[in-house]
């Protein structure tokens, strides 16, 4: 706004002018100095890196017609009704607040209905609404520049079943998109109701977060309300999260503005969508011969690591189980190992199987695909098995005594 001034040191001003000269061929009338300096800050005032980031963003916007999303995009009905999240209120200094409840999403239901590309498009649409519609509206109302948001991630109910590979892949790409195309857009982030598996979830997205973003993340357990109210007025926060705001019908979640997810009706399902949402280049393809089994060994070196699986078969089912070795023998029979997921037949030819366990002990773990019961059919198997070690970075702010 007119009362704002871009405050830079003399050396920063010099760098900024050089940067503007480098990118003058792609600067648009809407790209003011406040907007342009974000790219330098996101790349620690490194002109070549900032220029590349800015040019990549402008090309991404051109190819994907991002600037037209707000006026021309029509979100799929299933995402509008069942993808959790929404903009609700403002902080004490005017920044918009976005709340997302990750554990309330019916992940498999959603990904039976829409492609990965459609989910990403939906999130891009909301980012454009937040930063290019809502923020300018607030700026005009308050007479000062508002170009960042506050993000609340409620992890209540999050468990291992939510760390499902296709959903994780999409969430990681959302994070990567935000970092690459909306620099300096996060004022602060609150991770509330952080469960014991949070270190696993964080280790998955951490590589895609800038150091600046990591410093803005505040991790809180269930005693989060007083922390939120330090930044957000009570009348701008729904009752469920410690405020006083509610819908006209008394709904404490403000569902008229925040989608709370829920089970997706099968009427929205599209055939083979789960398989389409997997990047098959990451899968290993093998044939498990009739009357035989495939045993895959994994060495767990860090306690609380996550062992996750994602697999499907062509035409026929297969039996699946997960075990921990009880001795250092090269190979043990399933009956001699500790069963963590008891072997049973699964219809992986109908719906891809995915899941995970948290490994409380270090040692050798075995993922086993069993076709011993079949004396007629070989099974064509596609699998992706991953081990993710827990990692809570020192740069995260833990605002309570939550024990991970």
mmCIF file of N, CA, C and O in Angstrom, residues 75-165:
data_model
loop_
_atom_site.group_PDB
_atom_site.id
_atom_site.type_symbol
_atom_site.label_atom_id
_atom_site.label_comp_id
_atom_site.label_asym_id
_atom_site.label_seq_id
_atom_site.Cartn_x
_atom_site.Cartn_y
_atom_site.Cartn_z
ATOM 1 N N UNK A 75 -13.615 -26.526 -9.865
ATOM 2 C CA UNK A 75 -13.114 -27.658 -9.083
ATOM 3 C C UNK A 75 -14.037 -28.871 -9.191
ATOM 4 O O UNK A 75 -15.265 -28.715 -9.253
ATOM 5 N N UNK A 76 -13.466 -30.079 -9.230
ATOM 6 C CA UNK A 76 -14.301 -31.281 -9.205
ATOM 7 C C UNK A 76 -15.164 -31.292 -7.942
ATOM 8 O O UNK A 76 -14.702 -30.934 -6.852
ATOM 9 N N UNK A 77 -16.400 -31.681 -8.076
ATOM 10 C CA UNK A 77 -17.338 -31.676 -6.954
ATOM 11 C C UNK A 77 -16.828 -32.499 -5.774
ATOM 12 O O UNK A 77 -16.956 -32.097 -4.616
ATOM 13 N N UNK A 78 -16.206 -33.640 -6.061
ATOM 14 C CA UNK A 78 -15.748 -34.521 -4.987
ATOM 15 C C UNK A 78 -14.649 -33.863 -4.150
ATOM 16 O O UNK A 78 -14.576 -34.065 -2.935
ATOM 17 N N UNK A 79 -13.812 -33.042 -4.768
ATOM 18 C CA UNK A 79 -12.765 -32.348 -4.024
ATOM 19 C C UNK A 79 -13.349 -31.205 -3.203
ATOM 20 O O UNK A 79 -12.930 -30.961 -2.068
ATOM 21 N N UNK A 80 -14.313 -30.496 -3.765
ATOM 22 C CA UNK A 80 -14.951 -29.419 -3.015
ATOM 23 C C UNK A 80 -15.659 -29.947 -1.767
ATOM 24 O O UNK A 80 -15.647 -29.311 -0.714
ATOM 25 N N UNK A 81 -16.235 -31.137 -1.872
ATOM 26 C CA UNK A 81 -17.030 -31.681 -0.774
ATOM 27 C C UNK A 81 -16.220 -32.499 0.223
ATOM 28 O O UNK A 81 -16.601 -32.594 1.400
ATOM 29 N N UNK A 82 -15.073 -33.084 -0.232
ATOM 30 C CA UNK A 82 -14.404 -34.064 0.623
ATOM 31 C C UNK A 82 -12.907 -33.846 0.828
ATOM 32 O O UNK A 82 -12.294 -34.616 1.555
ATOM 33 N N UNK A 83 -12.327 -32.799 0.219
ATOM 34 C CA UNK A 83 -10.903 -32.540 0.486
ATOM 35 C C UNK A 83 -10.812 -31.530 1.630
ATOM 36 O O UNK A 83 -11.277 -30.402 1.507
ATOM 37 N N UNK A 84 -10.215 -31.921 2.769
ATOM 38 C CA UNK A 84 -10.251 -31.068 3.966
ATOM 39 C C UNK A 84 -9.501 -29.749 3.801
ATOM 40 O O UNK A 84 -8.459 -29.683 3.150
ATOM 41 N N UNK A 85 -10.040 -28.706 4.433
ATOM 42 C CA UNK A 85 -9.327 -27.439 4.496
ATOM 43 C C UNK A 85 -10.202 -26.252 4.146
ATOM 44 O O UNK A 85 -11.274 -26.390 3.547
ATOM 45 N N UNK A 86 -9.730 -25.070 4.531
ATOM 46 C CA UNK A 86 -10.445 -23.857 4.178
ATOM 47 C C UNK A 86 -9.831 -22.625 4.829
ATOM 48 O O UNK A 86 -9.065 -22.722 5.791
ATOM 49 N N UNK A 87 -10.152 -21.457 4.276
ATOM 50 C CA UNK A 87 -9.683 -20.181 4.812
ATOM 51 C C UNK A 87 -10.671 -19.719 5.874
ATOM 52 O O UNK A 87 -11.874 -19.684 5.642
ATOM 53 N N UNK A 88 -10.165 -19.364 7.049
ATOM 54 C CA UNK A 88 -11.042 -18.961 8.143
ATOM 55 C C UNK A 88 -10.389 -17.834 8.941
ATOM 56 O O UNK A 88 -9.391 -18.027 9.614
ATOM 57 N N UNK A 89 -10.923 -16.648 8.865
ATOM 58 C CA UNK A 89 -10.460 -15.556 9.711
ATOM 59 C C UNK A 89 -9.100 -14.987 9.378
ATOM 60 O O UNK A 89 -8.475 -15.323 8.375
ATOM 61 N N UNK A 90 -8.639 -14.106 10.287
ATOM 62 C CA UNK A 90 -7.370 -13.406 10.128
ATOM 63 C C UNK A 90 -6.638 -13.336 11.469
ATOM 64 O O UNK A 90 -7.265 -13.408 12.530
ATOM 65 N N UNK A 91 -5.344 -13.181 11.411
ATOM 66 C CA UNK A 91 -4.551 -13.010 12.623
ATOM 67 C C UNK A 91 -4.764 -11.596 13.174
ATOM 68 O O UNK A 91 -5.430 -10.765 12.554
ATOM 69 N N UNK A 92 -4.171 -11.312 14.324
ATOM 70 C CA UNK A 92 -4.318 -10.001 14.935
ATOM 71 C C UNK A 92 -3.745 -8.887 14.057
ATOM 72 O O UNK A 92 -4.190 -7.742 14.130
ATOM 73 N N UNK A 93 -2.747 -9.251 13.231
ATOM 74 C CA UNK A 93 -2.180 -8.239 12.337
ATOM 75 C C UNK A 93 -2.682 -8.375 10.905
ATOM 76 O O UNK A 93 -2.115 -7.801 9.977
ATOM 77 N N UNK A 94 -3.766 -9.170 10.716
ATOM 78 C CA UNK A 94 -4.463 -9.152 9.437
ATOM 79 C C UNK A 94 -4.179 -10.265 8.460
ATOM 80 O O UNK A 94 -4.775 -10.295 7.376
ATOM 81 N N UNK A 95 -3.293 -11.190 8.772
ATOM 82 C CA UNK A 95 -2.949 -12.240 7.818
ATOM 83 C C UNK A 95 -4.008 -13.338 7.800
ATOM 84 O O UNK A 95 -4.489 -13.770 8.857
ATOM 85 N N UNK A 96 -4.403 -13.817 6.601
ATOM 86 C CA UNK A 96 -5.438 -14.850 6.514
ATOM 87 C C UNK A 96 -4.956 -16.174 7.107
ATOM 88 O O UNK A 96 -3.770 -16.494 7.069
ATOM 89 N N UNK A 97 -5.907 -16.928 7.654
ATOM 90 C CA UNK A 97 -5.602 -18.201 8.312
ATOM 91 C C UNK A 97 -6.229 -19.347 7.527
ATOM 92 O O UNK A 97 -7.426 -19.302 7.197
ATOM 93 N N UNK A 98 -5.411 -20.337 7.243
ATOM 94 C CA UNK A 98 -5.869 -21.546 6.543
ATOM 95 C C UNK A 98 -5.763 -22.723 7.504
ATOM 96 O O UNK A 98 -4.740 -22.924 8.142
ATOM 97 N N UNK A 99 -6.852 -23.495 7.643
ATOM 98 C CA UNK A 99 -6.851 -24.680 8.501
ATOM 99 C C UNK A 99 -7.051 -25.921 7.647
ATOM 100 O O UNK A 99 -7.909 -25.946 6.750
ATOM 101 N N UNK A 100 -6.250 -26.952 7.913
ATOM 102 C CA UNK A 100 -6.385 -28.216 7.195
ATOM 103 C C UNK A 100 -6.325 -29.374 8.188
ATOM 104 O O UNK A 100 -5.448 -29.415 9.052
ATOM 105 N N UNK A 101 -7.264 -30.304 8.065
ATOM 106 C CA UNK A 101 -7.344 -31.461 8.967
ATOM 107 C C UNK A 101 -6.987 -32.712 8.164
ATOM 108 O O UNK A 101 -7.857 -33.360 7.588
ATOM 109 N N UNK A 102 -5.715 -33.068 8.160
ATOM 110 C CA UNK A 102 -5.241 -34.114 7.256
ATOM 111 C C UNK A 102 -5.865 -35.476 7.522
ATOM 112 O O UNK A 102 -6.132 -36.240 6.588
ATOM 113 N N UNK A 103 -6.085 -35.824 8.788
ATOM 114 C CA UNK A 103 -6.551 -37.176 9.109
ATOM 115 C C UNK A 103 -8.021 -37.399 8.775
ATOM 116 O O UNK A 103 -8.488 -38.542 8.803
ATOM 117 N N UNK A 104 -8.759 -36.335 8.461
ATOM 118 C CA UNK A 104 -10.178 -36.509 8.137
ATOM 119 C C UNK A 104 -10.393 -36.807 6.663
ATOM 120 O O UNK A 104 -11.531 -37.010 6.223
ATOM 121 N N UNK A 105 -9.329 -36.842 5.882
ATOM 122 C CA UNK A 105 -9.446 -37.137 4.451
ATOM 123 C C UNK A 105 -9.602 -38.633 4.227
ATOM 124 O O UNK A 105 -8.897 -39.444 4.833
ATOM 125 N N UNK A 106 -10.513 -39.003 3.365
ATOM 126 C CA UNK A 106 -10.648 -40.384 2.899
ATOM 127 C C UNK A 106 -9.700 -40.545 1.717
ATOM 128 O O UNK A 106 -10.086 -40.374 0.560
ATOM 129 N N UNK A 107 -8.441 -40.842 2.026
ATOM 130 C CA UNK A 107 -7.411 -40.838 1.001
ATOM 131 C C UNK A 107 -7.726 -41.785 -0.156
ATOM 132 O O UNK A 107 -7.698 -41.395 -1.328
ATOM 133 N N UNK A 108 -8.004 -43.027 0.171
ATOM 134 C CA UNK A 108 -8.254 -44.001 -0.895
ATOM 135 C C UNK A 108 -9.534 -43.675 -1.647
ATOM 136 O O UNK A 108 -9.628 -43.889 -2.861
ATOM 137 N N UNK A 109 -10.534 -43.146 -0.922
ATOM 138 C CA UNK A 109 -11.757 -42.750 -1.602
ATOM 139 C C UNK A 109 -11.508 -41.642 -2.608
ATOM 140 O O UNK A 109 -11.959 -41.712 -3.762
ATOM 141 N N UNK A 110 -10.754 -40.614 -2.185
ATOM 142 C CA UNK A 110 -10.452 -39.502 -3.088
ATOM 143 C C UNK A 110 -9.657 -39.952 -4.305
ATOM 144 O O UNK A 110 -9.939 -39.539 -5.433
ATOM 145 N N UNK A 111 -8.665 -40.811 -4.070
ATOM 146 C CA UNK A 111 -7.804 -41.205 -5.180
ATOM 147 C C UNK A 111 -8.415 -42.315 -6.015
ATOM 148 O O UNK A 111 -7.806 -42.774 -6.978
ATOM 149 N N UNK A 112 -9.634 -42.747 -5.654
ATOM 150 C CA UNK A 112 -10.443 -43.570 -6.540
ATOM 151 C C UNK A 112 -11.271 -42.700 -7.466
ATOM 152 O O UNK A 112 -11.944 -43.205 -8.357
ATOM 153 N N UNK A 113 -11.242 -41.389 -7.204
ATOM 154 C CA UNK A 113 -12.127 -40.463 -7.921
ATOM 155 C C UNK A 113 -11.389 -39.475 -8.821
ATOM 156 O O UNK A 113 -11.928 -39.043 -9.841
ATOM 157 N N UNK A 114 -10.196 -39.076 -8.414
ATOM 158 C CA UNK A 114 -9.478 -38.025 -9.144
ATOM 159 C C UNK A 114 -8.015 -38.419 -9.334
ATOM 160 O O UNK A 114 -7.475 -39.215 -8.572
ATOM 161 N N UNK A 115 -7.398 -37.833 -10.325
ATOM 162 C CA UNK A 115 -5.985 -38.093 -10.582
ATOM 163 C C UNK A 115 -5.114 -37.187 -9.713
ATOM 164 O O UNK A 115 -5.586 -36.196 -9.143
ATOM 165 N N UNK A 116 -3.858 -37.536 -9.640
ATOM 166 C CA UNK A 116 -2.882 -36.714 -8.931
ATOM 167 C C UNK A 116 -2.871 -35.298 -9.503
ATOM 168 O O UNK A 116 -2.837 -34.309 -8.755
ATOM 169 N N UNK A 117 -2.912 -35.193 -10.821
ATOM 170 C CA UNK A 117 -2.899 -33.884 -11.475
ATOM 171 C C UNK A 117 -4.107 -33.048 -11.070
ATOM 172 O O UNK A 117 -4.003 -31.830 -10.867
ATOM 173 N N UNK A 118 -5.265 -33.686 -10.927
ATOM 174 C CA UNK A 118 -6.476 -32.958 -10.543
ATOM 175 C C UNK A 118 -6.390 -32.442 -9.106
ATOM 176 O O UNK A 118 -6.849 -31.327 -8.817
ATOM 177 N N UNK A 119 -5.799 -33.228 -8.222
ATOM 178 C CA UNK A 119 -5.639 -32.779 -6.836
ATOM 179 C C UNK A 119 -4.686 -31.587 -6.778
ATOM 180 O O UNK A 119 -4.952 -30.593 -6.091
ATOM 181 N N UNK A 120 -3.578 -31.671 -7.504
ATOM 182 C CA UNK A 120 -2.612 -30.571 -7.515
ATOM 183 C C UNK A 120 -3.233 -29.306 -8.099
ATOM 184 O O UNK A 120 -3.004 -28.202 -7.601
ATOM 185 N N UNK A 121 -4.036 -29.467 -9.133
ATOM 186 C CA UNK A 121 -4.705 -28.318 -9.740
ATOM 187 C C UNK A 121 -5.651 -27.653 -8.734
ATOM 188 O O UNK A 121 -5.737 -26.422 -8.640
ATOM 189 N N UNK A 122 -6.343 -28.465 -7.983
ATOM 190 C CA UNK A 122 -7.267 -27.977 -6.958
ATOM 191 C C UNK A 122 -6.524 -27.156 -5.909
ATOM 192 O O UNK A 122 -6.973 -26.081 -5.502
ATOM 193 N N UNK A 123 -5.370 -27.637 -5.469
ATOM 194 C CA UNK A 123 -4.580 -26.916 -4.464
ATOM 195 C C UNK A 123 -3.980 -25.639 -5.035
ATOM 196 O O UNK A 123 -3.866 -24.623 -4.340
ATOM 197 N N UNK A 124 -3.588 -25.673 -6.309
ATOM 198 C CA UNK A 124 -3.076 -24.461 -6.960
ATOM 199 C C UNK A 124 -4.164 -23.396 -7.039
ATOM 200 O O UNK A 124 -3.904 -22.199 -6.838
ATOM 201 N N UNK A 125 -5.370 -23.831 -7.312
ATOM 202 C CA UNK A 125 -6.521 -22.921 -7.378
ATOM 203 C C UNK A 125 -6.725 -22.213 -6.044
ATOM 204 O O UNK A 125 -6.904 -20.987 -5.986
ATOM 205 N N UNK A 126 -6.646 -22.965 -4.941
ATOM 206 C CA UNK A 126 -6.842 -22.355 -3.639
ATOM 207 C C UNK A 126 -5.679 -21.448 -3.257
ATOM 208 O O UNK A 126 -5.874 -20.427 -2.594
ATOM 209 N N UNK A 127 -4.472 -21.798 -3.682
ATOM 210 C CA UNK A 127 -3.329 -20.920 -3.426
ATOM 211 C C UNK A 127 -3.504 -19.587 -4.149
ATOM 212 O O UNK A 127 -3.232 -18.516 -3.589
ATOM 213 N N UNK A 128 -3.985 -19.649 -5.378
ATOM 214 C CA UNK A 128 -4.227 -18.425 -6.143
ATOM 215 C C UNK A 128 -5.333 -17.583 -5.489
ATOM 216 O O UNK A 128 -5.234 -16.356 -5.417
ATOM 217 N N UNK A 129 -6.380 -18.241 -5.007
ATOM 218 C CA UNK A 129 -7.454 -17.502 -4.331
ATOM 219 C C UNK A 129 -6.943 -16.831 -3.062
ATOM 220 O O UNK A 129 -7.299 -15.688 -2.763
ATOM 221 N N UNK A 130 -6.086 -17.541 -2.333
ATOM 222 C CA UNK A 130 -5.577 -17.007 -1.072
ATOM 223 C C UNK A 130 -4.661 -15.809 -1.297
ATOM 224 O O UNK A 130 -4.844 -14.749 -0.686
ATOM 225 N N UNK A 131 -3.670 -15.984 -2.178
ATOM 226 C CA UNK A 131 -2.634 -14.957 -2.323
ATOM 227 C C UNK A 131 -2.953 -13.867 -3.339
ATOM 228 O O UNK A 131 -2.443 -12.757 -3.217
ATOM 229 N N UNK A 132 -3.795 -14.177 -4.318
ATOM 230 C CA UNK A 132 -4.072 -13.176 -5.344
ATOM 231 C C UNK A 132 -5.487 -12.619 -5.310
ATOM 232 O O UNK A 132 -5.828 -11.749 -6.108
ATOM 233 N N UNK A 133 -6.305 -13.133 -4.398
ATOM 234 C CA UNK A 133 -7.648 -12.579 -4.211
ATOM 235 C C UNK A 133 -7.837 -12.148 -2.759
ATOM 236 O O UNK A 133 -8.080 -10.974 -2.470
ATOM 237 N N UNK A 134 -7.716 -13.097 -1.839
ATOM 238 C CA UNK A 134 -7.989 -12.784 -0.436
ATOM 239 C C UNK A 134 -6.980 -11.792 0.144
ATOM 240 O O UNK A 134 -7.358 -10.831 0.822
ATOM 241 N N UNK A 135 -5.703 -12.017 -0.095
ATOM 242 C CA UNK A 135 -4.685 -11.101 0.449
ATOM 243 C C UNK A 135 -4.850 -9.673 -0.065
ATOM 244 O O UNK A 135 -4.804 -8.721 0.737
ATOM 245 N N UNK A 136 -5.063 -9.461 -1.376
ATOM 246 C CA UNK A 136 -5.316 -8.086 -1.841
ATOM 247 C C UNK A 136 -6.567 -7.466 -1.220
ATOM 248 O O UNK A 136 -6.589 -6.260 -0.948
ATOM 249 N N UNK A 137 -7.615 -8.284 -0.988
ATOM 250 C CA UNK A 137 -8.827 -7.754 -0.355
ATOM 251 C C UNK A 137 -8.532 -7.251 1.053
ATOM 252 O O UNK A 137 -8.963 -6.158 1.438
ATOM 253 N N UNK A 138 -7.784 -8.053 1.815
ATOM 254 C CA UNK A 138 -7.443 -7.655 3.180
ATOM 255 C C UNK A 138 -6.530 -6.427 3.158
ATOM 256 O O UNK A 138 -6.681 -5.514 3.986
ATOM 257 N N UNK A 139 -5.596 -6.394 2.223
ATOM 258 C CA UNK A 139 -4.680 -5.257 2.104
ATOM 259 C C UNK A 139 -5.461 -3.960 1.900
ATOM 260 O O UNK A 139 -5.167 -2.927 2.519
ATOM 261 N N UNK A 140 -6.466 -4.025 1.049
ATOM 262 C CA UNK A 140 -7.286 -2.841 0.775
ATOM 263 C C UNK A 140 -8.079 -2.431 2.010
ATOM 264 O O UNK A 140 -8.196 -1.238 2.330
ATOM 265 N N UNK A 141 -8.608 -3.416 2.731
ATOM 266 C CA UNK A 141 -9.394 -3.138 3.933
ATOM 267 C C UNK A 141 -8.551 -2.497 5.032
ATOM 268 O O UNK A 141 -8.989 -1.560 5.707
ATOM 269 N N UNK A 142 -7.339 -3.005 5.209
ATOM 270 C CA UNK A 142 -6.498 -2.555 6.317
ATOM 271 C C UNK A 142 -5.567 -1.409 5.953
ATOM 272 O O UNK A 142 -4.970 -0.788 6.836
ATOM 273 N N UNK A 143 -5.408 -1.153 4.662
ATOM 274 C CA UNK A 143 -4.525 -0.086 4.236
ATOM 275 C C UNK A 143 -3.063 -0.409 4.419
ATOM 276 O O UNK A 143 -2.221 0.480 4.580
ATOM 277 N N UNK A 144 -2.739 -1.697 4.420
ATOM 278 C CA UNK A 144 -1.342 -2.120 4.495
ATOM 279 C C UNK A 144 -1.170 -3.403 3.704
ATOM 280 O O UNK A 144 -2.143 -4.114 3.425
ATOM 281 N N UNK A 145 0.055 -3.695 3.349
ATOM 282 C CA UNK A 145 0.302 -4.859 2.504
ATOM 283 C C UNK A 145 0.199 -6.162 3.300
ATOM 284 O O UNK A 145 0.860 -6.349 4.313
ATOM 285 N N UNK A 146 -0.637 -7.062 2.794
ATOM 286 C CA UNK A 146 -0.783 -8.406 3.339
ATOM 287 C C UNK A 146 -0.514 -9.384 2.202
ATOM 288 O O UNK A 146 -1.264 -9.431 1.219
ATOM 289 N N UNK A 147 0.569 -10.129 2.286
ATOM 290 C CA UNK A 147 0.897 -11.045 1.183
ATOM 291 C C UNK A 147 1.420 -12.400 1.691
ATOM 292 O O UNK A 147 2.091 -13.131 0.952
ATOM 293 N N UNK A 148 1.081 -12.729 2.947
ATOM 294 C CA UNK A 148 1.446 -14.025 3.511
ATOM 295 C C UNK A 148 0.241 -14.597 4.251
ATOM 296 O O UNK A 148 -0.737 -13.899 4.500
ATOM 297 N N UNK A 149 0.328 -15.863 4.596
ATOM 298 C CA UNK A 149 -0.754 -16.502 5.330
ATOM 299 C C UNK A 149 -0.237 -17.321 6.494
ATOM 300 O O UNK A 149 0.959 -17.623 6.591
ATOM 301 N N UNK A 150 -1.148 -17.671 7.401
ATOM 302 C CA UNK A 150 -0.840 -18.533 8.541
ATOM 303 C C UNK A 150 -1.537 -19.869 8.304
ATOM 304 O O UNK A 150 -2.724 -19.922 7.975
ATOM 305 N N UNK A 151 -0.787 -20.944 8.464
ATOM 306 C CA UNK A 151 -1.259 -22.289 8.124
ATOM 307 C C UNK A 151 -1.352 -23.128 9.393
ATOM 308 O O UNK A 151 -0.371 -23.270 10.116
ATOM 309 N N UNK A 152 -2.541 -23.663 9.672
ATOM 310 C CA UNK A 152 -2.735 -24.554 10.814
ATOM 311 C C UNK A 152 -2.999 -25.956 10.278
ATOM 312 O O UNK A 152 -3.963 -26.168 9.524
ATOM 313 N N UNK A 153 -2.157 -26.904 10.642
ATOM 314 C CA UNK A 153 -2.324 -28.297 10.232
ATOM 315 C C UNK A 153 -2.731 -29.102 11.464
ATOM 316 O O UNK A 153 -1.934 -29.274 12.386
ATOM 317 N N UNK A 154 -3.965 -29.559 11.480
ATOM 318 C CA UNK A 154 -4.468 -30.343 12.603
ATOM 319 C C UNK A 154 -4.266 -31.825 12.294
ATOM 320 O O UNK A 154 -4.858 -32.355 11.348
ATOM 321 N N UNK A 155 -3.430 -32.491 13.103
ATOM 322 C CA UNK A 155 -3.119 -33.903 12.875
ATOM 323 C C UNK A 155 -3.890 -34.833 13.813
ATOM 324 O O UNK A 155 -3.509 -36.000 13.969
ATOM 325 N N UNK A 156 -4.945 -34.340 14.421
ATOM 326 C CA UNK A 156 -5.736 -35.198 15.303
ATOM 327 C C UNK A 156 -6.229 -36.429 14.540
ATOM 328 O O UNK A 156 -6.805 -36.321 13.458
ATOM 329 N N UNK A 157 -5.967 -37.597 15.107
ATOM 330 C CA UNK A 157 -6.399 -38.839 14.471
ATOM 331 C C UNK A 157 -5.420 -39.410 13.465
ATOM 332 O O UNK A 157 -5.664 -40.491 12.903
ATOM 333 N N UNK A 158 -4.303 -38.716 13.212
ATOM 334 C CA UNK A 158 -3.348 -39.218 12.223
ATOM 335 C C UNK A 158 -2.689 -40.494 12.736
ATOM 336 O O UNK A 158 -2.219 -40.568 13.874
ATOM 337 N N UNK A 159 -2.663 -41.512 11.892
ATOM 338 C CA UNK A 159 -2.058 -42.791 12.253
ATOM 339 C C UNK A 159 -1.294 -43.337 11.060
ATOM 340 O O UNK A 159 -1.232 -42.714 9.993
ATOM 341 N N UNK A 160 -0.718 -44.506 11.226
ATOM 342 C CA UNK A 160 0.088 -45.100 10.154
ATOM 343 C C UNK A 160 -0.720 -45.313 8.882
ATOM 344 O O UNK A 160 -0.168 -45.248 7.778
ATOM 345 N N UNK A 161 -2.015 -45.553 9.014
ATOM 346 C CA UNK A 161 -2.815 -45.805 7.816
ATOM 347 C C UNK A 161 -2.868 -44.581 6.897
ATOM 348 O O UNK A 161 -3.132 -44.709 5.692
ATOM 349 N N UNK A 162 -2.632 -43.392 7.475
ATOM 350 C CA UNK A 162 -2.657 -42.183 6.662
ATOM 351 C C UNK A 162 -1.351 -41.967 5.888
ATOM 352 O O UNK A 162 -1.306 -41.154 4.972
ATOM 353 N N UNK A 163 -0.298 -42.677 6.280
ATOM 354 C CA UNK A 163 0.975 -42.546 5.569
ATOM 355 C C UNK A 163 0.984 -43.516 4.393
ATOM 356 O O UNK A 163 1.824 -44.404 4.272
ATOM 357 N N UNK A 164 0.046 -43.296 3.519
ATOM 358 C CA UNK A 164 -0.195 -44.139 2.349
ATOM 359 C C UNK A 164 0.547 -43.545 1.166
ATOM 360 O O UNK A 164 0.426 -42.356 0.884
ATOM 361 N N UNK A 165 1.319 -44.358 0.487
ATOM 362 C CA UNK A 165 2.271 -43.871 -0.521
ATOM 363 C C UNK A 165 1.659 -42.924 -1.563
ATOM 364 O O UNK A 165 2.205 -41.832 -1.784
#
